[in-house]
Short mmCIF file of C-alpha atoms in Angstrom, two decimals:
data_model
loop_
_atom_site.label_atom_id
_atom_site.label_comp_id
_atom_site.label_asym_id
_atom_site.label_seq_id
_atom_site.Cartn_x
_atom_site.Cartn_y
_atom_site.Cartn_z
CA UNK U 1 -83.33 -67.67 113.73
CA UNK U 2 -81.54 -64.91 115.21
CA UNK U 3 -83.09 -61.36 115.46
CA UNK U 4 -81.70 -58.60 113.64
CA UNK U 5 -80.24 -56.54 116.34
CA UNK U 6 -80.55 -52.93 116.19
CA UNK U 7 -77.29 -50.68 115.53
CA UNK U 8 -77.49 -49.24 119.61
CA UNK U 9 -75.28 -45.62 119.67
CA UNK U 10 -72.06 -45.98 120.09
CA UNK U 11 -70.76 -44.02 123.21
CA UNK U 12 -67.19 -45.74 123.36
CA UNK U 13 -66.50 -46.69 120.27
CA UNK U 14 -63.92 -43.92 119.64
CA UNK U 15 -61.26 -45.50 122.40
CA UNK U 16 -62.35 -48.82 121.74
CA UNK U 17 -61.30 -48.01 117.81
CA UNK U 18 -58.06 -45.84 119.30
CA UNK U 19 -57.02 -48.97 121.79
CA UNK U 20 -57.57 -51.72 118.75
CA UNK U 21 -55.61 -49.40 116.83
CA UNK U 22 -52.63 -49.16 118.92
CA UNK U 23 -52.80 -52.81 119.41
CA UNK U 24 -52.94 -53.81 116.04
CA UNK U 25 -49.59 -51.69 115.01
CA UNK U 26 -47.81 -54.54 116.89
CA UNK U 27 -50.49 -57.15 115.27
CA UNK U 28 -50.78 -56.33 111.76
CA UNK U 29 -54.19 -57.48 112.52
CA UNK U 30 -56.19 -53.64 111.22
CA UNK U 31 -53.73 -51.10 110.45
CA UNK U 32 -50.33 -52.82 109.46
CA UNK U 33 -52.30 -54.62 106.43
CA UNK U 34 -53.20 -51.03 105.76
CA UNK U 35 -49.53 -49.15 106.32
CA UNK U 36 -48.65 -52.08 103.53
CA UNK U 37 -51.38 -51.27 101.03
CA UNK U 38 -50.38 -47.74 100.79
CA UNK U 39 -50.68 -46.38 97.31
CA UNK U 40 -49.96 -49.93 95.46
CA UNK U 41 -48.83 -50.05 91.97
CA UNK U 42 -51.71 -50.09 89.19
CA UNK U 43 -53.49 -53.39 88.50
CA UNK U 44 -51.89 -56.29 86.77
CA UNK U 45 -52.75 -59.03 85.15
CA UNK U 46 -54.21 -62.56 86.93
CA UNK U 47 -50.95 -64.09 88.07
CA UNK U 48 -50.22 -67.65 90.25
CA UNK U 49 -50.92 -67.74 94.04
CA UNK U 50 -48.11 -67.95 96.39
CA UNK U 51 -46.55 -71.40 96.59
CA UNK U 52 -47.08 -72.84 100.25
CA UNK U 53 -43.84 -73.13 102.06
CA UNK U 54 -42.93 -75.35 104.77
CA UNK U 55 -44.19 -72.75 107.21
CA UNK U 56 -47.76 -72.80 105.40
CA UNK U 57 -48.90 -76.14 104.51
CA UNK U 58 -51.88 -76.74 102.84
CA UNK U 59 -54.65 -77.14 105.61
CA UNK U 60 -58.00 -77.72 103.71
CA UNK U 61 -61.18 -79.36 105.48
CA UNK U 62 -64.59 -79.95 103.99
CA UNK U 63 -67.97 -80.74 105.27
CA UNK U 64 -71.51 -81.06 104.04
CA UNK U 65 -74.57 -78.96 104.77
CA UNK U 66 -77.89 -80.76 103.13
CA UNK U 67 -76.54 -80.72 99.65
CA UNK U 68 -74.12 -77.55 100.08
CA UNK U 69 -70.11 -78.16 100.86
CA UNK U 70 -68.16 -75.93 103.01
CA UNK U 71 -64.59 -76.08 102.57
CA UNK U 72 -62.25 -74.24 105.78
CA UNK U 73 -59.20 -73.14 104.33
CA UNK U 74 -56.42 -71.87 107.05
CA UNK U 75 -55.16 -68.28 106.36
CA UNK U 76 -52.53 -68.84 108.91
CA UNK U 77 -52.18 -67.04 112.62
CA UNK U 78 -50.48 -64.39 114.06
CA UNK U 79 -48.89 -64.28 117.51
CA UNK U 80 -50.65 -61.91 120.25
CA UNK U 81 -48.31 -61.43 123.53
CA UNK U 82 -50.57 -61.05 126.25
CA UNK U 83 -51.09 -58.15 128.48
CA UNK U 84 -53.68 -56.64 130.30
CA UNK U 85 -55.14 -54.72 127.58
CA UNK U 86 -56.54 -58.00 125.66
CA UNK U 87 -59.61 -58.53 127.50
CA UNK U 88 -60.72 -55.45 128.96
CA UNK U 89 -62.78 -56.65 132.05
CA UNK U 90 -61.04 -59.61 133.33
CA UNK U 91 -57.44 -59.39 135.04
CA UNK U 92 -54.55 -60.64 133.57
CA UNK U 93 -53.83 -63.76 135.75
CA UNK U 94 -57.55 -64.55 135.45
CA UNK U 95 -57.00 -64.94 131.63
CA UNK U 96 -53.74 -66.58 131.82
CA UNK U 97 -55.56 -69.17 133.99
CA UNK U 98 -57.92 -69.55 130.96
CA UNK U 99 -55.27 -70.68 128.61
CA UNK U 100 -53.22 -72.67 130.99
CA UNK U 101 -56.79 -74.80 131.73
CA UNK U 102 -56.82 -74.90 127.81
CA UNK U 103 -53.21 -76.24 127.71
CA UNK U 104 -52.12 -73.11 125.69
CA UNK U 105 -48.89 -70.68 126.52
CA UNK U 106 -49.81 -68.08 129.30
CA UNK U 107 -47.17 -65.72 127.33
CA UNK U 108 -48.99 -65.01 123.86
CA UNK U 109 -52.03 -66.18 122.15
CA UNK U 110 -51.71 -67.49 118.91
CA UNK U 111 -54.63 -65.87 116.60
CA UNK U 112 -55.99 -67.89 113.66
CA UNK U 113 -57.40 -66.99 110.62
CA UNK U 114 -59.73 -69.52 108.60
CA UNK U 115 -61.63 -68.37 105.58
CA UNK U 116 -64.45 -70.02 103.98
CA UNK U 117 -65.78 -71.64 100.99
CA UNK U 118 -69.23 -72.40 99.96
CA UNK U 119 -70.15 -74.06 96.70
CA UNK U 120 -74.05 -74.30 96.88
CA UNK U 121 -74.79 -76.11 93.79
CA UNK U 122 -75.85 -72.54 92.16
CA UNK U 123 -72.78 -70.33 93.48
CA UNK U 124 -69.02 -70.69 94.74
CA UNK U 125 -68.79 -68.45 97.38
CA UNK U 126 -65.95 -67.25 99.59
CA UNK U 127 -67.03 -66.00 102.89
CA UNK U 128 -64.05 -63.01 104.68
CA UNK U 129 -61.03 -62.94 102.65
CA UNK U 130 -57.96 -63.61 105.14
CA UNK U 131 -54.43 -61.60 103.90
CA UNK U 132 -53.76 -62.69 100.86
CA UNK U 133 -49.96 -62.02 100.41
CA UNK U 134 -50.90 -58.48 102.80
CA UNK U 135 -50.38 -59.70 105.92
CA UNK U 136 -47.77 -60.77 108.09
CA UNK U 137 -45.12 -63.73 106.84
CA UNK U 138 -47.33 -66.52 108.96
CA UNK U 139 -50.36 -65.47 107.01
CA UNK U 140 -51.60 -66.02 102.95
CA UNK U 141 -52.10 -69.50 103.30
CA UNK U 142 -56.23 -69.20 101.81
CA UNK U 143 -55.02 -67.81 98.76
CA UNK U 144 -52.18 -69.99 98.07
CA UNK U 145 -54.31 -73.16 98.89
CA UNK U 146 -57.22 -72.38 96.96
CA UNK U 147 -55.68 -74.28 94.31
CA UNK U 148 -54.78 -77.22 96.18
CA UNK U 149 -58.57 -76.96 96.98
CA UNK U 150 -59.39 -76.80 93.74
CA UNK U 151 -60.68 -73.36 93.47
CA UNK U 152 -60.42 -71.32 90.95
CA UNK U 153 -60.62 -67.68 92.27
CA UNK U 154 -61.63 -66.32 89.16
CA UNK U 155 -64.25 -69.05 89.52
CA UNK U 156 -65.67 -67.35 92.16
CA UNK U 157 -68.74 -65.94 91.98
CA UNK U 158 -69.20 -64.51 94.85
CA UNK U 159 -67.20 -62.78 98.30
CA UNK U 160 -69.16 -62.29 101.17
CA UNK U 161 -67.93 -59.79 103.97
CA UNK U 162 -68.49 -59.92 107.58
CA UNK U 163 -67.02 -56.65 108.47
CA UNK U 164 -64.11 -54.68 107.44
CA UNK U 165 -61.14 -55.74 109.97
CA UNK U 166 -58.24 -56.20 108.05
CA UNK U 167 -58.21 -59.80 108.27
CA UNK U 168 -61.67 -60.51 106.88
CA UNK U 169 -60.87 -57.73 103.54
CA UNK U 170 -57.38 -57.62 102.99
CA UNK U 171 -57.31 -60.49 100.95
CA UNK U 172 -59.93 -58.86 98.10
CA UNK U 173 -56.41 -57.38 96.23
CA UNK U 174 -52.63 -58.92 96.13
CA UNK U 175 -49.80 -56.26 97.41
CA UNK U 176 -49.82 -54.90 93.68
CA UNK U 177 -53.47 -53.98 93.87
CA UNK U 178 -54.75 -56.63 91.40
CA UNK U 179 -58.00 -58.13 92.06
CA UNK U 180 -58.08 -61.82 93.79
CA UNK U 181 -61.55 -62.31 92.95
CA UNK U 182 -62.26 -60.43 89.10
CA UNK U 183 -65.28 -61.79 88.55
CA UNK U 184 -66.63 -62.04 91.60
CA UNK U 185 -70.08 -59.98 93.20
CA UNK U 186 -68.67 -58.56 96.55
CA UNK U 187 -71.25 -57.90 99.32
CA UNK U 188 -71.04 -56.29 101.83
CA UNK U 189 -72.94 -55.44 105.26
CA UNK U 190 -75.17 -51.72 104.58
CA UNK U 191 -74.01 -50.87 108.44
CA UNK U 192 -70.59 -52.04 107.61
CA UNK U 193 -69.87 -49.72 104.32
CA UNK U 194 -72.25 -46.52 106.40
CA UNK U 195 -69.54 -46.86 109.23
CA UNK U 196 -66.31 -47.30 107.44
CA UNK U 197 -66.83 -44.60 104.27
CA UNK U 198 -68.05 -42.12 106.43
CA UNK U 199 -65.90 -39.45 105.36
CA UNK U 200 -66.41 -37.03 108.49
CA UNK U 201 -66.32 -40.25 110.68
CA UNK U 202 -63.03 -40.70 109.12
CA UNK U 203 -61.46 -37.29 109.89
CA UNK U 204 -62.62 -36.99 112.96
CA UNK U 205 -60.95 -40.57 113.84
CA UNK U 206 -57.62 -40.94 115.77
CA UNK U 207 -55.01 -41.03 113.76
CA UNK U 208 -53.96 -44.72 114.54
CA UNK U 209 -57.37 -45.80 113.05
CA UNK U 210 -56.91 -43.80 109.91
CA UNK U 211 -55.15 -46.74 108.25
CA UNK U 212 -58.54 -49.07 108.86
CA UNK U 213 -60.61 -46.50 106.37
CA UNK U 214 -57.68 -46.28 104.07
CA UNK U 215 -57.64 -49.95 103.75
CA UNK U 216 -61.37 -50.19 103.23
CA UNK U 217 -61.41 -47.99 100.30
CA UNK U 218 -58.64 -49.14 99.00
CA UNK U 219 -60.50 -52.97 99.16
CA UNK U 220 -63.70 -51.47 97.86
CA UNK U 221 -62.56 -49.54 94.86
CA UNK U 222 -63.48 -49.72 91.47
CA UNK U 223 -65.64 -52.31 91.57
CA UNK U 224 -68.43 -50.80 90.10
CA UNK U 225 -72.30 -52.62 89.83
CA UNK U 226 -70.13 -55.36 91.57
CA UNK U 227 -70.61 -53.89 95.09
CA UNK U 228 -73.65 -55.18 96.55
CA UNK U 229 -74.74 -53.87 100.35
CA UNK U 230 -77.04 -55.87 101.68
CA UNK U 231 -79.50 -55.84 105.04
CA UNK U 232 -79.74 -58.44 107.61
CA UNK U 233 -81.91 -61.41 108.09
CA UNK U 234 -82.36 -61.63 104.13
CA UNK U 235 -80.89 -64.37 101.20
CA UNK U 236 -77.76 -62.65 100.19
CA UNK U 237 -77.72 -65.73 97.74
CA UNK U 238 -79.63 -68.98 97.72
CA UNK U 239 -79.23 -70.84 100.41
CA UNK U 240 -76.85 -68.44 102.63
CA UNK U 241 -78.61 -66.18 104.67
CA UNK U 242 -77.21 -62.46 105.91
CA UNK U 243 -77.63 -62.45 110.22
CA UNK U 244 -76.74 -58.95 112.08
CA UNK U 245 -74.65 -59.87 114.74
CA UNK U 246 -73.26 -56.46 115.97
CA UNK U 247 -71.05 -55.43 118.29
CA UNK U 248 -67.41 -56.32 116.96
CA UNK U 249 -68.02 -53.61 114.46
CA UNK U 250 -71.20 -52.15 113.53
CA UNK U 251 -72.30 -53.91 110.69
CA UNK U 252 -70.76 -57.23 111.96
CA UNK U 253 -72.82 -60.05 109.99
CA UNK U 254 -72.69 -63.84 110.28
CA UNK U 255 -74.53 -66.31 107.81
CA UNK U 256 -76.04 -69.29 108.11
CA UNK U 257 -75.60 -72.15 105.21
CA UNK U 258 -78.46 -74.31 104.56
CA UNK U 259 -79.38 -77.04 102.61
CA UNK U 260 -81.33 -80.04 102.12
CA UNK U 261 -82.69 -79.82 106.21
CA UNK U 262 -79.04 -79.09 107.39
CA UNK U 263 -77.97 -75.36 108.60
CA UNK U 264 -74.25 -73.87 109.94
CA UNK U 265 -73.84 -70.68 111.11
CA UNK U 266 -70.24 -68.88 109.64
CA UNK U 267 -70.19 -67.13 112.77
CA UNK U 268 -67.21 -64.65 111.93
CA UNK U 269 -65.85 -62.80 115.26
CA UNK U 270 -68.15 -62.67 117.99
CA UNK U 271 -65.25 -64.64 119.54
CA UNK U 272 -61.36 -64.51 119.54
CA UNK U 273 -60.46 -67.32 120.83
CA UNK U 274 -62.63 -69.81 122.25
CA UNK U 275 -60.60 -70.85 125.25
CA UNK U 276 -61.13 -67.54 126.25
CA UNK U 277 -64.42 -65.91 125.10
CA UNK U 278 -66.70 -68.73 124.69
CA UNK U 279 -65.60 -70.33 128.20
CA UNK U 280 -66.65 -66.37 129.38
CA UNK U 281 -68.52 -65.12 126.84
CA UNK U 282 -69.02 -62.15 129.42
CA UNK U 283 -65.48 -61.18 128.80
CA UNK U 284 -64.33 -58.26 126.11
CA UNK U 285 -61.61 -58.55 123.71
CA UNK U 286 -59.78 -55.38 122.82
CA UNK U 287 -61.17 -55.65 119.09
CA UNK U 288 -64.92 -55.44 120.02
CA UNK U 289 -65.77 -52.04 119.11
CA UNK U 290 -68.86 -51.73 121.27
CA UNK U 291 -68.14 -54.10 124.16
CA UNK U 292 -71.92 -54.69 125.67
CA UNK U 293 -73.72 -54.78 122.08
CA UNK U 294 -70.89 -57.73 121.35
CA UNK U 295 -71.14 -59.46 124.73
CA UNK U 296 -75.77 -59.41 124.43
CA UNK U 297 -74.12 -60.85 120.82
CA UNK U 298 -71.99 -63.55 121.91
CA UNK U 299 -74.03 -64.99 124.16
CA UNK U 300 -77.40 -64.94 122.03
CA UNK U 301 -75.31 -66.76 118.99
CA UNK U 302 -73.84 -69.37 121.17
CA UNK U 303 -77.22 -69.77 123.35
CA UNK U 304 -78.42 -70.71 119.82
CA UNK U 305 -76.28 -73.19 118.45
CA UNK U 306 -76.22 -75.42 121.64
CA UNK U 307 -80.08 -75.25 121.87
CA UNK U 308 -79.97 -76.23 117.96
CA UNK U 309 -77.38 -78.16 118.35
CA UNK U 310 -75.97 -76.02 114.89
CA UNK U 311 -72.49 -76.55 113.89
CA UNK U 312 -71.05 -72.97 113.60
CA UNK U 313 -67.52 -72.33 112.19
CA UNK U 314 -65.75 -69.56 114.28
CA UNK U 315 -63.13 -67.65 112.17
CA UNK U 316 -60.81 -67.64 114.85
CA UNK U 317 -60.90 -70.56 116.21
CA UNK U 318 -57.99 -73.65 116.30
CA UNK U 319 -58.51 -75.15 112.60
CA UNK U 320 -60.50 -76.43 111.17
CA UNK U 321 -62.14 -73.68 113.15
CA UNK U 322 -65.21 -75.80 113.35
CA UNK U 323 -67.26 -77.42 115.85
CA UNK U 324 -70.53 -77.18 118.14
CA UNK U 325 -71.71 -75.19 121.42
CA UNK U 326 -72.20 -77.04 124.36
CA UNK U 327 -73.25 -75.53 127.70
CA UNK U 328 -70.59 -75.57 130.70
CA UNK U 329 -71.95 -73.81 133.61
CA UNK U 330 -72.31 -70.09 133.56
CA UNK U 331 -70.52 -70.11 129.60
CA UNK U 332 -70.04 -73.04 127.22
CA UNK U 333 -67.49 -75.24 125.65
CA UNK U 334 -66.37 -74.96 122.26
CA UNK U 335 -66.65 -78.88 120.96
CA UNK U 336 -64.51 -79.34 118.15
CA UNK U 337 -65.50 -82.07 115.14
CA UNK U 338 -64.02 -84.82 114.79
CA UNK U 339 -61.13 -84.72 112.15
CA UNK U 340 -62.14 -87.04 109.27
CA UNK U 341 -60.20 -87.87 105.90
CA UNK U 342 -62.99 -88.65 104.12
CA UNK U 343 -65.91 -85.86 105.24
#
């Protein structure tokens, strides 16, 4: 089991925040979602998901833990040109060589987004939220293939957050400000929600960043006795167990799934991409808010699963964003399960 990590001071998050910030206006991966929430209309009644389009097929996978299922559901991605600014320590011909040895465009890196759904037995859960229709025009395929799924989201009992980047929260309300998930208890990390409603944090925050509070309260409203912080290394519900894996944000949680003698780790972000950051789990993405707290991170989580052996699922990663750790000299590989029809 992983050890709750303490919350370290933060001495650069501030231009870490301000660079993700600026990055993301070309993104729409933390502040467009937010410029398109602004002031929504007031809440309307439950109405039909998006229809998927030809652009956002249905992409669904499912997998048991012990007596648990896990269902992937892909969100869709959102093209990343790549400059020198994406990861912060390594030259940019040193990460282009990463993604030409992964067979992948040296030009722009296509970012994923893959959602999850646990249905315990006791609970339905839905684990990060993706866009819903929020985000950019390649994005909203979670909630418009939850019914293909055959989810409910009203049947949902349960949303659990990893951390409040726009593409884990957005999804919690349609454009019109209507609630995805109505009857649904939404937790939520404790260091998370002390970071991002901070009001003097928020005022004294560049202005490019503003837009990544905005959207949090405007996620987080209203929800009443529904809001639920919780601490690490504790049963949020049975079965799925809170783990503090900070550095991406400060509050950044993961949570392991087990049943019946079988565990998987919903590992969130502490990687992008895993040509990239679990080949070189030394390197820093752009988006890690405290770059040493997520780098100690990244390498305890994956140091984990390939001495388990644990199947994580990495939020981020090519779908069905699934797959083991295995050790490749000074980093690891990223394994990838095998695709079956009938898991």
């Amino acid at each position: 089991m992983l050890a709750p990590g303490a919350l370290a001071p933060r001495r650069r998050v501030n231009s870490h925040l301000e660079t993700l910030m600026t990055l993301s206006r070309r993104t729409v991966l933390a502040a467009g979602p937010a410029a398109a929430l602004a002031a929504g209309a007031p809440a309307m009644a439950q109405q039909a998901a998006p229809a998927a389009s030809p652009s956002r097929l249905p992409a669904i996978y499912r997998l048991k833990v012990g007596d648990a299922e896990v269902v992937t559901i892909h969100d869709g991605s959102r093209g990343l040109p790549l400059t020198e600014q994406f990861v912060r320590n390594a030259s940019l011909p040193d990460v282009q060589a990463a993604m030409e040895r992964a067979f992948l465009p040296k030009e722009q890196l296509d970012i994923t987004f893959t959602p999850v759904v646990v249905r315990t037995g006791r609970n339905l859960a839905v684990i990060d939220t993706g866009f819903a229709d929020n985000g950019p025009p390649t994005a909203g395929g979670f909630l418009a293939n939850l019914p293909t799924a055959g989810i409910d989201p009203s049947a949902v009992d349960t949303v659990l957050i990893s951390h409040f980047h726009g593409d884990h929260i957005s999804g919690m309300r349609r454009k019109d400000g209507s609630q995805v998930y109505p009857n649904a208890k939404v937790m939520v990390p404790a260091a998370e929600w002390a970071f991002w409603m901070d009001d003097a944090r928020m005022n004294q925050a560049p202005e490019a960043m503003r837009g990544s509070f905005a959207l949090a309260r405007r996620m987080f409203a209203d929800l009443g006795d529904r809001l639920v912080r919780f601490d690490p290394d504790k049963e949020v519900i049975p079965g799925i167990t809170a783990v503090a894996t900070p550095g991406h944000t400060p509050g950044h949680t993961s949570f392991l799934v087990s049943s019946g003698g079988g565990r998987l780790l919903v590992t969130a972000d502490i990687s992008n991409h895993p040509a990239l950051f679990v080949r070189n789990p030394d390197w820093s993405a752009v988006f890690d808010m405290d770059a040493d707290q997520a780098r100690a991170t990244r390498r305890r989580v994956l140091d984990m699963a390939a001495s388990e052996r644990m199947q994580i699922v990495m939020f981020h990663a090519p779908f069905p964003a699934t797959g083991h750790i295995a050790r490749a000299g000074s980093g690891y590989e990223f394994v990838p399960v095998q695709w079956s029809s009938h898991t």
